[in-house]
mmCIF file of C-alpha atoms in Angstrom:
data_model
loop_
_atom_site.group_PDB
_atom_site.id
_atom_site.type_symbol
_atom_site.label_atom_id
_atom_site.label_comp_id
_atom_site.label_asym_id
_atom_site.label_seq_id
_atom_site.Cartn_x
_atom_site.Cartn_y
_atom_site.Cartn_z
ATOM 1 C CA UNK A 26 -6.837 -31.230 18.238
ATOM 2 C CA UNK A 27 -8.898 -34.436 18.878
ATOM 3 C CA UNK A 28 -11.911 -32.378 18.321
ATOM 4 C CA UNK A 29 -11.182 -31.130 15.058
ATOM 5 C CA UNK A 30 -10.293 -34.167 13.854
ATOM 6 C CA UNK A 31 -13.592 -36.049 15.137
ATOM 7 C CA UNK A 32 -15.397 -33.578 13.530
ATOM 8 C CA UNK A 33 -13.814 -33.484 10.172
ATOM 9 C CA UNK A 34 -14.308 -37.716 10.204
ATOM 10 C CA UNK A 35 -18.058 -37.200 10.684
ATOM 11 C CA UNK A 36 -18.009 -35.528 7.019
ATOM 12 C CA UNK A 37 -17.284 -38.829 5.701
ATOM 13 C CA UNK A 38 -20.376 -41.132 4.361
ATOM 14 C CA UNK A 39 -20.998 -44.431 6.853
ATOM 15 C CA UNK A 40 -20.773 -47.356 4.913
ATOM 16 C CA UNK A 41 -24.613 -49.790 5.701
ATOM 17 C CA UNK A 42 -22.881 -52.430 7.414
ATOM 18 C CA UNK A 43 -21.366 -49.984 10.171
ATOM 19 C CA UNK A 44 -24.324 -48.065 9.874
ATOM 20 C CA UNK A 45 -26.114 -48.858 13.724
ATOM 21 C CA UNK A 46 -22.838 -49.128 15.392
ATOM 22 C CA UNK A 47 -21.473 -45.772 14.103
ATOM 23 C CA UNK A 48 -24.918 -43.758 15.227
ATOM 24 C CA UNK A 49 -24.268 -45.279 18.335
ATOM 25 C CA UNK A 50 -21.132 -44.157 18.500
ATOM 26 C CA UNK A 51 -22.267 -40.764 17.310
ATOM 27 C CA UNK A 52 -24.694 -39.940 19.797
ATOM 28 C CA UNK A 53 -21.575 -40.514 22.469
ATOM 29 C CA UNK A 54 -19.426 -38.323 20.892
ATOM 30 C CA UNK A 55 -21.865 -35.830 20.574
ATOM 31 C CA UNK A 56 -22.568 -35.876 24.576
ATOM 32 C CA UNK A 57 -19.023 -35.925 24.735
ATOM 33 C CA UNK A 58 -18.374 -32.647 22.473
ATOM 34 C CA UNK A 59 -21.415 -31.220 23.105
ATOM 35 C CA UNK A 60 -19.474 -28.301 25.490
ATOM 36 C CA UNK A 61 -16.854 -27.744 22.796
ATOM 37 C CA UNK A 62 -19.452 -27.643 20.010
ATOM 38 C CA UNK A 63 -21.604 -24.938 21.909
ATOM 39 C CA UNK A 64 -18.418 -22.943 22.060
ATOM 40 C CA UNK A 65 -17.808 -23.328 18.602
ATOM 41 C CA UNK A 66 -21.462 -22.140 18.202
ATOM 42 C CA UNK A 67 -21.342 -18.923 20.410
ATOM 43 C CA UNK A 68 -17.758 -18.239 18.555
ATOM 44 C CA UNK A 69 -19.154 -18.029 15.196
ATOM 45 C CA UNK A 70 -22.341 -16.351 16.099
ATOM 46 C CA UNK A 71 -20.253 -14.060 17.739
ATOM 47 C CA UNK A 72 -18.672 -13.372 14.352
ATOM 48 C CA UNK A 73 -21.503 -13.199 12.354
ATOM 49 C CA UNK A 74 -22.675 -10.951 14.464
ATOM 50 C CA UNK A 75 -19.724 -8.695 14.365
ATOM 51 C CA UNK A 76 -19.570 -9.271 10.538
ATOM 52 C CA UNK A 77 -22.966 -8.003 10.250
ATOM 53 C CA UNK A 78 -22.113 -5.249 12.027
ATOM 54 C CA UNK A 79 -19.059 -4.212 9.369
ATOM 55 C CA UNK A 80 -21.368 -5.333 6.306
ATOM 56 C CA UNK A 81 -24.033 -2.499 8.351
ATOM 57 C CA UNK A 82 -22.017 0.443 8.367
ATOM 58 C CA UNK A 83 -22.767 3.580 6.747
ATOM 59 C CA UNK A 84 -21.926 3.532 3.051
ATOM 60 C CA UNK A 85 -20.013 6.075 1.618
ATOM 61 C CA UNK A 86 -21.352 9.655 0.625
ATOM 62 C CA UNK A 87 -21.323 11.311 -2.491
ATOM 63 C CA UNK A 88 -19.551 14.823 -1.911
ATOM 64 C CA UNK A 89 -22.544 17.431 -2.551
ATOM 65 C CA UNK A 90 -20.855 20.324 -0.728
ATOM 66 C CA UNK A 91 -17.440 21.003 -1.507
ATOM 67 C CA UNK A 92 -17.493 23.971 0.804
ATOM 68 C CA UNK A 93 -18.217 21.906 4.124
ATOM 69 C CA UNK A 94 -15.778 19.447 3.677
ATOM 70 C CA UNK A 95 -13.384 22.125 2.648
ATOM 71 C CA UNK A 96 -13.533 24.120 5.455
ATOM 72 C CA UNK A 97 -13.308 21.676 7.797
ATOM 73 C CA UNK A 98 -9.911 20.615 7.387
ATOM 74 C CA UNK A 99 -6.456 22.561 6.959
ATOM 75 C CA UNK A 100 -4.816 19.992 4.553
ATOM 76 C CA UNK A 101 -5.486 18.082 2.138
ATOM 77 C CA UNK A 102 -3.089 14.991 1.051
ATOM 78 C CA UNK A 103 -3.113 14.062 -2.441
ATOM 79 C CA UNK A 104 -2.202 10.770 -4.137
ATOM 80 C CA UNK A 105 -1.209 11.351 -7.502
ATOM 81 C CA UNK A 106 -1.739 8.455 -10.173
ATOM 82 C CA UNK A 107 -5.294 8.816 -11.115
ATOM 83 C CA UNK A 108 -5.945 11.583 -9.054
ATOM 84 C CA UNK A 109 -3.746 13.933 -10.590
ATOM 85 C CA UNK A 110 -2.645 12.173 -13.600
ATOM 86 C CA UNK A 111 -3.059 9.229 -15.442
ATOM 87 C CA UNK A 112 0.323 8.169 -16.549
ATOM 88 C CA UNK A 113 1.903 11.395 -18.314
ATOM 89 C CA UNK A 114 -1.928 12.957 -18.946
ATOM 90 C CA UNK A 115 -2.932 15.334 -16.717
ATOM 91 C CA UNK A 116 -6.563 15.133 -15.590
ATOM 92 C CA UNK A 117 -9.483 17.729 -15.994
ATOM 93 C CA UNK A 118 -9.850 20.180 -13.693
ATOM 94 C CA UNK A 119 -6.639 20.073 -11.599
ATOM 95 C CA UNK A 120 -4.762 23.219 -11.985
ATOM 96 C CA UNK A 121 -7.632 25.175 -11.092
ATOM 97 C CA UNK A 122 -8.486 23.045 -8.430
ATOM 98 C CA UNK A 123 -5.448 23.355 -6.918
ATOM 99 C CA UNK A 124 -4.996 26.775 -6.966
ATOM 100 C CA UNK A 125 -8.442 27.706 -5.602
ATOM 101 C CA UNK A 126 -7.238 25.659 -2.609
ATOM 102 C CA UNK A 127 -4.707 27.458 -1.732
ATOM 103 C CA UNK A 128 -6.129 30.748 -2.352
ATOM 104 C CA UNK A 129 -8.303 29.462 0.692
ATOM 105 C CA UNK A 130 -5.009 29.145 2.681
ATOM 106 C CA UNK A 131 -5.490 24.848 1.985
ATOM 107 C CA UNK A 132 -1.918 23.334 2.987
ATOM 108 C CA UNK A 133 -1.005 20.824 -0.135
ATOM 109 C CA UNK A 134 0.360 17.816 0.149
ATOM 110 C CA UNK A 135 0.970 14.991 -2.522
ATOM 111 C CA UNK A 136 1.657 11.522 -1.605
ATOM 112 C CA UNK A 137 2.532 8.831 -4.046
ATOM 113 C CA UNK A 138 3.430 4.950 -3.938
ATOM 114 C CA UNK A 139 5.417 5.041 -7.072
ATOM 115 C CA UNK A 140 9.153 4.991 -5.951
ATOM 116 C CA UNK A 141 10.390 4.802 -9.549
ATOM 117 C CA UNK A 142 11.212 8.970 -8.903
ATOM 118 C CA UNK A 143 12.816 11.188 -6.222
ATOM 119 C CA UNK A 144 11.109 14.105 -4.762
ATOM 120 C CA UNK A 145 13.539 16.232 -6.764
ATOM 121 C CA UNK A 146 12.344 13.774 -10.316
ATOM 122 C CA UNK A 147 8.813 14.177 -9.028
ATOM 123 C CA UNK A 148 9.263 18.054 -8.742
ATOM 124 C CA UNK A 149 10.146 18.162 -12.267
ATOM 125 C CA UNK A 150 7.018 16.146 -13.542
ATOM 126 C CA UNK A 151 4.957 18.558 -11.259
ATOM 127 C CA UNK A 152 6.430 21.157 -13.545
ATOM 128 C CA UNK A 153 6.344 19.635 -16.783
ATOM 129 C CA UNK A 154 2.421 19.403 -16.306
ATOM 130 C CA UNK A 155 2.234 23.121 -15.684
ATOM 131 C CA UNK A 156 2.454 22.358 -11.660
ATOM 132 C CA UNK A 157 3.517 24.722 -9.170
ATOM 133 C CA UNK A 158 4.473 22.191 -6.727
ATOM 134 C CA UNK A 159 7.383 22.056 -4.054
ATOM 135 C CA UNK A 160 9.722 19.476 -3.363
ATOM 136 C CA UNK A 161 8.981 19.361 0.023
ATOM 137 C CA UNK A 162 5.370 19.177 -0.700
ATOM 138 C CA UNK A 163 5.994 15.938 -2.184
ATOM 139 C CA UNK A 164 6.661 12.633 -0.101
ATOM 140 C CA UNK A 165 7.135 9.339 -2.639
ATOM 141 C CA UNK A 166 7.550 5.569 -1.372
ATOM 142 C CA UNK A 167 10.820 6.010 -2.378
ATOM 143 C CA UNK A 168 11.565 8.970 0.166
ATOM 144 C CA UNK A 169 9.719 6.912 2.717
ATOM 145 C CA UNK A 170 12.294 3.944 2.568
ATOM 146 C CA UNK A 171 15.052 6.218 3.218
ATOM 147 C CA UNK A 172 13.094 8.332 5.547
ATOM 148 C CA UNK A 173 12.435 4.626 8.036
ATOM 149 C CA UNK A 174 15.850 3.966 7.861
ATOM 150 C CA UNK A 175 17.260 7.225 9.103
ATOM 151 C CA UNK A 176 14.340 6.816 11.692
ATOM 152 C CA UNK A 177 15.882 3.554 12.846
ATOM 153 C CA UNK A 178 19.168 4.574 12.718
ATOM 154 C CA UNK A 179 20.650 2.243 10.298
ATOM 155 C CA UNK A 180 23.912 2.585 10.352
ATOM 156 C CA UNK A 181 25.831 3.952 8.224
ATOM 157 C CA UNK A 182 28.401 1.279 7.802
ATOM 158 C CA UNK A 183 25.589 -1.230 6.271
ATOM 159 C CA UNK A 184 24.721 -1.430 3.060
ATOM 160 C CA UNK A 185 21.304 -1.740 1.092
ATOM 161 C CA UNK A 186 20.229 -3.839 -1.552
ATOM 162 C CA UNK A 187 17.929 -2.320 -3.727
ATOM 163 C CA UNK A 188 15.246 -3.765 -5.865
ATOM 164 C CA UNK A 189 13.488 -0.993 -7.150
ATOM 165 C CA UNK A 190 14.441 2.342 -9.655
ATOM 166 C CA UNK A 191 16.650 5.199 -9.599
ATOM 167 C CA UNK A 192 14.077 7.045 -7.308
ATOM 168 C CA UNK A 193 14.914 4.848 -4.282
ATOM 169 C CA UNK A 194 18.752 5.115 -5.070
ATOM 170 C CA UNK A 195 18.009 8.776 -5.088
ATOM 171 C CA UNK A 196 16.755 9.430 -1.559
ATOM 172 C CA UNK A 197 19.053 6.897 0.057
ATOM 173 C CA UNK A 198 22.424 8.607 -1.906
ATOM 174 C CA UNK A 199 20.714 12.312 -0.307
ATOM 175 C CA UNK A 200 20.156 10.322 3.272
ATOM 176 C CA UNK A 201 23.778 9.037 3.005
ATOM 177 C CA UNK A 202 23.529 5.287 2.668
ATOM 178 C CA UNK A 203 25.895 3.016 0.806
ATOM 179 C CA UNK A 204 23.572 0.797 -1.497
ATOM 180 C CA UNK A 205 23.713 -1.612 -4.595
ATOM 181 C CA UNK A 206 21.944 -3.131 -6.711
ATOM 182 C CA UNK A 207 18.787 -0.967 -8.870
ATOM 183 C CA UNK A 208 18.851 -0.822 -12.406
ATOM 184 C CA UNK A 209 22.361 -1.968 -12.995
ATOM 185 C CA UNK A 210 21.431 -5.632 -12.012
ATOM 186 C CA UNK A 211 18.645 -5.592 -14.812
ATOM 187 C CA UNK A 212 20.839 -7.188 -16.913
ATOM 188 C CA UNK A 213 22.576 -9.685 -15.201
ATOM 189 C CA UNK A 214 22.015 -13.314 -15.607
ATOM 190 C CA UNK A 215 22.519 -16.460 -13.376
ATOM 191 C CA UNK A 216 24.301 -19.182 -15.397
ATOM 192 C CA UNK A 217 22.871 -22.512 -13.324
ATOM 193 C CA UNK A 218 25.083 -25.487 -13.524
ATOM 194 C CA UNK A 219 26.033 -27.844 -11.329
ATOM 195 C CA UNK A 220 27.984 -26.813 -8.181
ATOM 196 C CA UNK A 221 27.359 -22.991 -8.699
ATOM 197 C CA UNK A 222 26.460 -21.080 -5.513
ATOM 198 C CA UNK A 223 25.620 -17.597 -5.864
ATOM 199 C CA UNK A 224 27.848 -14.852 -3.906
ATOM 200 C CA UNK A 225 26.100 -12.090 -2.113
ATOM 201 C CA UNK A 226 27.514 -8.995 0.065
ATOM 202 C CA UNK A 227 27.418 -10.168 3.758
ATOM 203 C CA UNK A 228 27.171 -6.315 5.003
ATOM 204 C CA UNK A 229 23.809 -5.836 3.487
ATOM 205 C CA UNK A 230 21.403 -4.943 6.182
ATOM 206 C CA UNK A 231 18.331 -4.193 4.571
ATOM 207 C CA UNK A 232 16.188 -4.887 1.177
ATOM 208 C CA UNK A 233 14.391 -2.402 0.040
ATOM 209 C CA UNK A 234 12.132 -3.456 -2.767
ATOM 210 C CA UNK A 235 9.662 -1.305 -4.884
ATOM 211 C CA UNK A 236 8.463 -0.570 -8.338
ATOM 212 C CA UNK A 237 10.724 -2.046 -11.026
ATOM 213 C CA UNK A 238 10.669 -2.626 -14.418
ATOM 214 C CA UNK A 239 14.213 -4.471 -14.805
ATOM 215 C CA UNK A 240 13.186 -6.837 -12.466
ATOM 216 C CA UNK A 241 14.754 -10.703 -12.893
ATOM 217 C CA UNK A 242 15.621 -14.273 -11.347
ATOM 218 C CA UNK A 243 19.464 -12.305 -10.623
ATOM 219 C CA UNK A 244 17.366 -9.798 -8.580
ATOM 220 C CA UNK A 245 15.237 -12.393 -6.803
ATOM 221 C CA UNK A 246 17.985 -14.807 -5.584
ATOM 222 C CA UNK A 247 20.243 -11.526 -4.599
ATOM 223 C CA UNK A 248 17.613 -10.568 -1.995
ATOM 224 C CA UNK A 249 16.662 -13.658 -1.277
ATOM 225 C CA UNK A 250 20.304 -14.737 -0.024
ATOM 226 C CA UNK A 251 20.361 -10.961 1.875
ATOM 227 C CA UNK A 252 17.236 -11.439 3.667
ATOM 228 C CA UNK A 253 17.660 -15.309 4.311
ATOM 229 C CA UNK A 254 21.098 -15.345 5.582
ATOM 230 C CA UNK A 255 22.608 -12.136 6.837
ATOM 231 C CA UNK A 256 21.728 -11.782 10.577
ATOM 232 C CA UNK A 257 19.224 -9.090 10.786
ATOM 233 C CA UNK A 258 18.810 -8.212 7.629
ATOM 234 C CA UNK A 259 15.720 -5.980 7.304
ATOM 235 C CA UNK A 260 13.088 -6.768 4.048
ATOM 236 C CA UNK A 261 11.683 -3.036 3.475
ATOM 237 C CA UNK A 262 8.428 -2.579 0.640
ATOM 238 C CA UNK A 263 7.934 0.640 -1.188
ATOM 239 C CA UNK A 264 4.298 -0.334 -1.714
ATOM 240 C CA UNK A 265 2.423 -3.362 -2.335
ATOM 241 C CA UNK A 266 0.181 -2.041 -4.571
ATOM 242 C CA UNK A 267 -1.142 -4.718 -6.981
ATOM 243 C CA UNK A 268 -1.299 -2.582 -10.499
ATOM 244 C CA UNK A 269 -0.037 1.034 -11.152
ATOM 245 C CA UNK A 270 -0.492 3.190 -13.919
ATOM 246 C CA UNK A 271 1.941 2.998 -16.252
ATOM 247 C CA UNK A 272 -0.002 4.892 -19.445
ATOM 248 C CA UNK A 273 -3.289 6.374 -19.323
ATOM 249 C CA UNK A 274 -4.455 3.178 -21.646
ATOM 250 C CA UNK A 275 -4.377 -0.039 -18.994
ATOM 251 C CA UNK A 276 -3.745 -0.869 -15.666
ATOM 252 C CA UNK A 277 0.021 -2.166 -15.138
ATOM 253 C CA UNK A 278 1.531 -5.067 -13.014
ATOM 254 C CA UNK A 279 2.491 -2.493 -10.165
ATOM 255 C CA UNK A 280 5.131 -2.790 -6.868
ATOM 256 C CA UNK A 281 3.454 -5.880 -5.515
ATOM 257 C CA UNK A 282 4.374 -8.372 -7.705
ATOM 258 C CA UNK A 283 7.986 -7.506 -6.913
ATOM 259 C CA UNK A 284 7.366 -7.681 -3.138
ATOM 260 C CA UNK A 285 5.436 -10.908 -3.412
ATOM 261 C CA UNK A 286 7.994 -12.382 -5.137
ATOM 262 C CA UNK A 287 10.610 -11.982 -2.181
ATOM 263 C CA UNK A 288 7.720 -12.523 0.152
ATOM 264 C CA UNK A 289 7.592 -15.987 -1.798
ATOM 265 C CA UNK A 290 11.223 -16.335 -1.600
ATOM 266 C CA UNK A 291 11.532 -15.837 1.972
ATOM 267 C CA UNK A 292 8.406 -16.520 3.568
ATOM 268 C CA UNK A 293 8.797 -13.617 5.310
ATOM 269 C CA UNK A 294 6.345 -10.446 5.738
ATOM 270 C CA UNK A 295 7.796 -7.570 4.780
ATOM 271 C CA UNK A 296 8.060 -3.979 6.623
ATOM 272 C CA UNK A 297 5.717 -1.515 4.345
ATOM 273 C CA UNK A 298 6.791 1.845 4.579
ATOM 274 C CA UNK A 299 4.017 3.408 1.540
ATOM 275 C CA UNK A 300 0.185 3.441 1.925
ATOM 276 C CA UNK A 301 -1.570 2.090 3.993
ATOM 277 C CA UNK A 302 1.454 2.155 6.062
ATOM 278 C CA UNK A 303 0.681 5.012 8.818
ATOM 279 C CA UNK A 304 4.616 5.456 8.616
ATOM 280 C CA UNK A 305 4.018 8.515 6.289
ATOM 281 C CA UNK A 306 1.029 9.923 7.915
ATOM 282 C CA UNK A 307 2.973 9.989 11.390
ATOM 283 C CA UNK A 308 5.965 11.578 8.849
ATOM 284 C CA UNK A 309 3.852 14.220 7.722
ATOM 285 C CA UNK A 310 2.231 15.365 10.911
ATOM 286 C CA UNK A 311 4.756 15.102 12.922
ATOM 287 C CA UNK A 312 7.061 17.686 9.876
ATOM 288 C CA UNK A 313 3.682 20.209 9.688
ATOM 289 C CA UNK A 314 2.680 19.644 13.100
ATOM 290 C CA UNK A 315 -0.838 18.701 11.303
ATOM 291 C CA UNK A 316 -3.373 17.624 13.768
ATOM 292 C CA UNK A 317 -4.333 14.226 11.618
ATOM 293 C CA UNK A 318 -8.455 15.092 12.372
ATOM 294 C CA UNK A 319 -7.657 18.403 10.172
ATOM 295 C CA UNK A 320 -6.412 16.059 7.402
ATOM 296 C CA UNK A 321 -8.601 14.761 4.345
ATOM 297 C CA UNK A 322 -7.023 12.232 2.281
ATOM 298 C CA UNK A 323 -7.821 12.506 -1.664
ATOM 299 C CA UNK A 324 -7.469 9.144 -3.493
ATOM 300 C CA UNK A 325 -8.240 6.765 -6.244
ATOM 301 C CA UNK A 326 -7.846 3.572 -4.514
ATOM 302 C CA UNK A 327 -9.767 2.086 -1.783
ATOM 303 C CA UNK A 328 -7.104 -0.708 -0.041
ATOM 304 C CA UNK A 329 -4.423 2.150 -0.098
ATOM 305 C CA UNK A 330 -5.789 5.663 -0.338
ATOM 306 C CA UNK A 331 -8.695 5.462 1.666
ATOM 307 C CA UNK A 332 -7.225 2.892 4.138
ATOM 308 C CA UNK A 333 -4.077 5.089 4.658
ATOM 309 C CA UNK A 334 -6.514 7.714 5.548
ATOM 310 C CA UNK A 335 -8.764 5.573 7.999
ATOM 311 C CA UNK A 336 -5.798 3.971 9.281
ATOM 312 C CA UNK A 337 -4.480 7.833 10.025
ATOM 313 C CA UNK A 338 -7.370 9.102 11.640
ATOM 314 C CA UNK A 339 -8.180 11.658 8.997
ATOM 315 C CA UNK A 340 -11.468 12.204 6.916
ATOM 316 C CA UNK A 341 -11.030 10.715 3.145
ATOM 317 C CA UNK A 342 -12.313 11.266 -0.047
ATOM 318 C CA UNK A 343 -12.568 8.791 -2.500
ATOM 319 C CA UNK A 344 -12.054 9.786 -6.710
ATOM 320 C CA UNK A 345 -13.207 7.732 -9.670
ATOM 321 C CA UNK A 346 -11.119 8.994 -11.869
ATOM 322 C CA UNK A 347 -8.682 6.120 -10.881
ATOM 323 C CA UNK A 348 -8.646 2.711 -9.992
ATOM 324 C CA UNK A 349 -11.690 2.259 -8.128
ATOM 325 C CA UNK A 350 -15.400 2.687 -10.274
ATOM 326 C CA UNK A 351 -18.432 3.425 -8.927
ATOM 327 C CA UNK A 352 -19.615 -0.338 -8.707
ATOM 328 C CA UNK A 353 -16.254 -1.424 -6.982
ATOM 329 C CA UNK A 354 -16.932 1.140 -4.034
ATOM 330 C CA UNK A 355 -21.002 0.026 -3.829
ATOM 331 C CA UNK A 356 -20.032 -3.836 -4.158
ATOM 332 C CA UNK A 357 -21.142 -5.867 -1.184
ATOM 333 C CA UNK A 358 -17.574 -7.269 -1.309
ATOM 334 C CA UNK A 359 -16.110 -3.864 -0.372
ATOM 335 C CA UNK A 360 -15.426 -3.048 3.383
ATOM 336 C CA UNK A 361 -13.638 -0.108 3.088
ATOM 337 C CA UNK A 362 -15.894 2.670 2.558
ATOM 338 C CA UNK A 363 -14.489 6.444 2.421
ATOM 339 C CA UNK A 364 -16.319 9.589 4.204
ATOM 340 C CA UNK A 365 -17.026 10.565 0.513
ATOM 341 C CA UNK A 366 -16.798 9.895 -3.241
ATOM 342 C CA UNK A 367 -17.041 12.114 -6.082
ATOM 343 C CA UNK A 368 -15.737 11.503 -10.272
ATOM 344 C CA UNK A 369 -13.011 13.883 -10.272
ATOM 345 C CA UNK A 370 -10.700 16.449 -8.028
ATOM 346 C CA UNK A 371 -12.227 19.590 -10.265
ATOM 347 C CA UNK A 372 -15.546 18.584 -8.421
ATOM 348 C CA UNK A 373 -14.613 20.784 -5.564
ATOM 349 C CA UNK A 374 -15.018 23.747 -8.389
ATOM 350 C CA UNK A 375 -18.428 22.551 -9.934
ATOM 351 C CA UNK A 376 -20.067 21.737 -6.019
ATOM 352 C CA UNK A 377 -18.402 24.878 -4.634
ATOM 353 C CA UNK A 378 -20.223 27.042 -7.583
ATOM 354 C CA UNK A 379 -23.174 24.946 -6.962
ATOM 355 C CA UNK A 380 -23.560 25.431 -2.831
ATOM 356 C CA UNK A 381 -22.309 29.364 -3.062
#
């Protein structure tokens, strides 16, 4: 401590008249510190060094054989928003894509971060795009809250607050958990005067919060009180994901801004159960009995997608028909670099033909 704050005085300009004393003074300390600065030297050279070593990795690669990468793994996990569809559009290329996949004996998984749907909901948008997808082919943020709790063993006799859509009330109703909250408390309103102190349920033992568009101050200050003063009391995110898309037009606030509200609230961290999360990776391999190296993850997004991939142990793919452009991936800025990149899922037809 007296280090730092030495150092941080020597910052300040030495007024003329104090001028001879204060170099004097200097040159002592620096005799004095000299061991401490030297550390302080190695330290960050050591970091530069290791910093140089993360800016020096190999860059991603732009998929020019479908074929190789497609034989060399038995599943392939699929986000959906902007990989499959952008908001209710579906994108070029993906029936066919999908279908010559499995005709290769590919096992098909999709993952999403959007709890605003059950599986079952999900199912029935797979479908409504001319899908062929089952519901137990599909694992949503939403499933994934429910899924943590009945892997902790929550018991049955708590309850769970629930900031988020009728997705997330979904899944816990089919994993037989008492909740409240969701889309009921979009409308209600705190009247503030003086003396008023807001009740909350002293059996809730976890806040799961996710995607939602009721969202309000009620909302906020219900969780808050849950998380802050019930013993225990778990805070659970769908997702963190900063936008979303909500229409095929613009990006969207997305499931982060709820979380970082609470997270504000609370100053607590909360327990992710979505991408990057490996919570859903172990999930999945541990239902298929998927080795994770025979995985390759198919996304749009580079701090969720790709990282949930890396952080899995599985080969990735990144898609630019997303989130994430071309520039964004090549940016000196960006650490996270996926095995490879291509525009668009239907590539695997175009650079299968092209390599046959």
């Amino acid at each position: 401590m007296l280090t730092s704050r030495v150092i941080s005085h020597s910052f300040f300009p030495l007024s003329p008249a104090s001028s001879s004393t204060s170099s004097s003074c200097l040159s002592s300390l620096k005799t004095i510190l000299s061991p401490f600065l030297t550390k302080t030297q190695v330290s960050y050279t050591r970091n530069s060094r290791m910093a140089s070593s993360l800016t020096a990795r190999a860059s991603a690669r732009k998929l020019e054989n479908a074929n190789e990468l497609i034989d060399s793994v038995e599943t392939f996990i699929f986000d959906c928003d902007g990989v499959i569809w952008k908001g209710d559009k579906l994108i070029e290329g993906v029936p066919e894509t999908l279908d010559m996949l499995r005709s290769k004996g590919k096992r098909l998984v999709f993952v999403t971060n959007n709890s605003t749907k059950s599986r079952k909901q999900y199912g029935k948008k797979f479908e409504t795009l001319g899908l062929s997808v089952k519901e137990e082919e599909i694992f949503a943020s939403s499933f994934a809250a429910a899924a943590y709790l009945q892997s902790i063993d929550f018991p049955k006799d708590k309850k769970v607050y629930v900031i988020g859509e009728d997705g997330i009330l979904k899944e816990l109703e089919l994993a037989g958990f008492q909740y409240l909250g969701g889309p009921t408390d979009g409308d209600k309103k705190i009247e503030l005067k003086p003396g008023f102190l807001m009740e909350h349920d002293h059996n809730v033992g976890a806040v799961v919060v996710g995607f939602d568009r009721y969202f309000n101050y009620y909302k906020i200050q219900y969780g808050t009180l849950c998380i802050r003063e019930n013993p225990g009391c778990l805070f659970i995110a769908t997702n963190r994901d900063a936008v979303t898309h909500l229409t095929d037009a613009q990006e969207w606030a997305g499931g982060g801004s709820m979380v970082g509200a609470l997270h504000g609230s609370t100053k607590k961290e909360p327990l992710v159960v979505g991408k990057p999360s490996t919570f859903m990776m172990d999930y999945l391999s541990n239902k298929f009995g998927i080795s994770k190296s025979q995985i390759c993850m198919v996304g749009d997004r580079l701090d969720t997608d790709i990282l949930f991939g890396q952080n899995g142990g599985c080969k990735t793919l990144l898609v630019l028909s997303g989130v994430t452009s071309l520039e964004t991936l090549q940016s000196p800025d960006n650490s996270i670099q996926p095995d490879f990149y291509t525009s668009k899922i239907a590539d695997f037809l175009s650079l299968k033909a092209a390599t046959v």
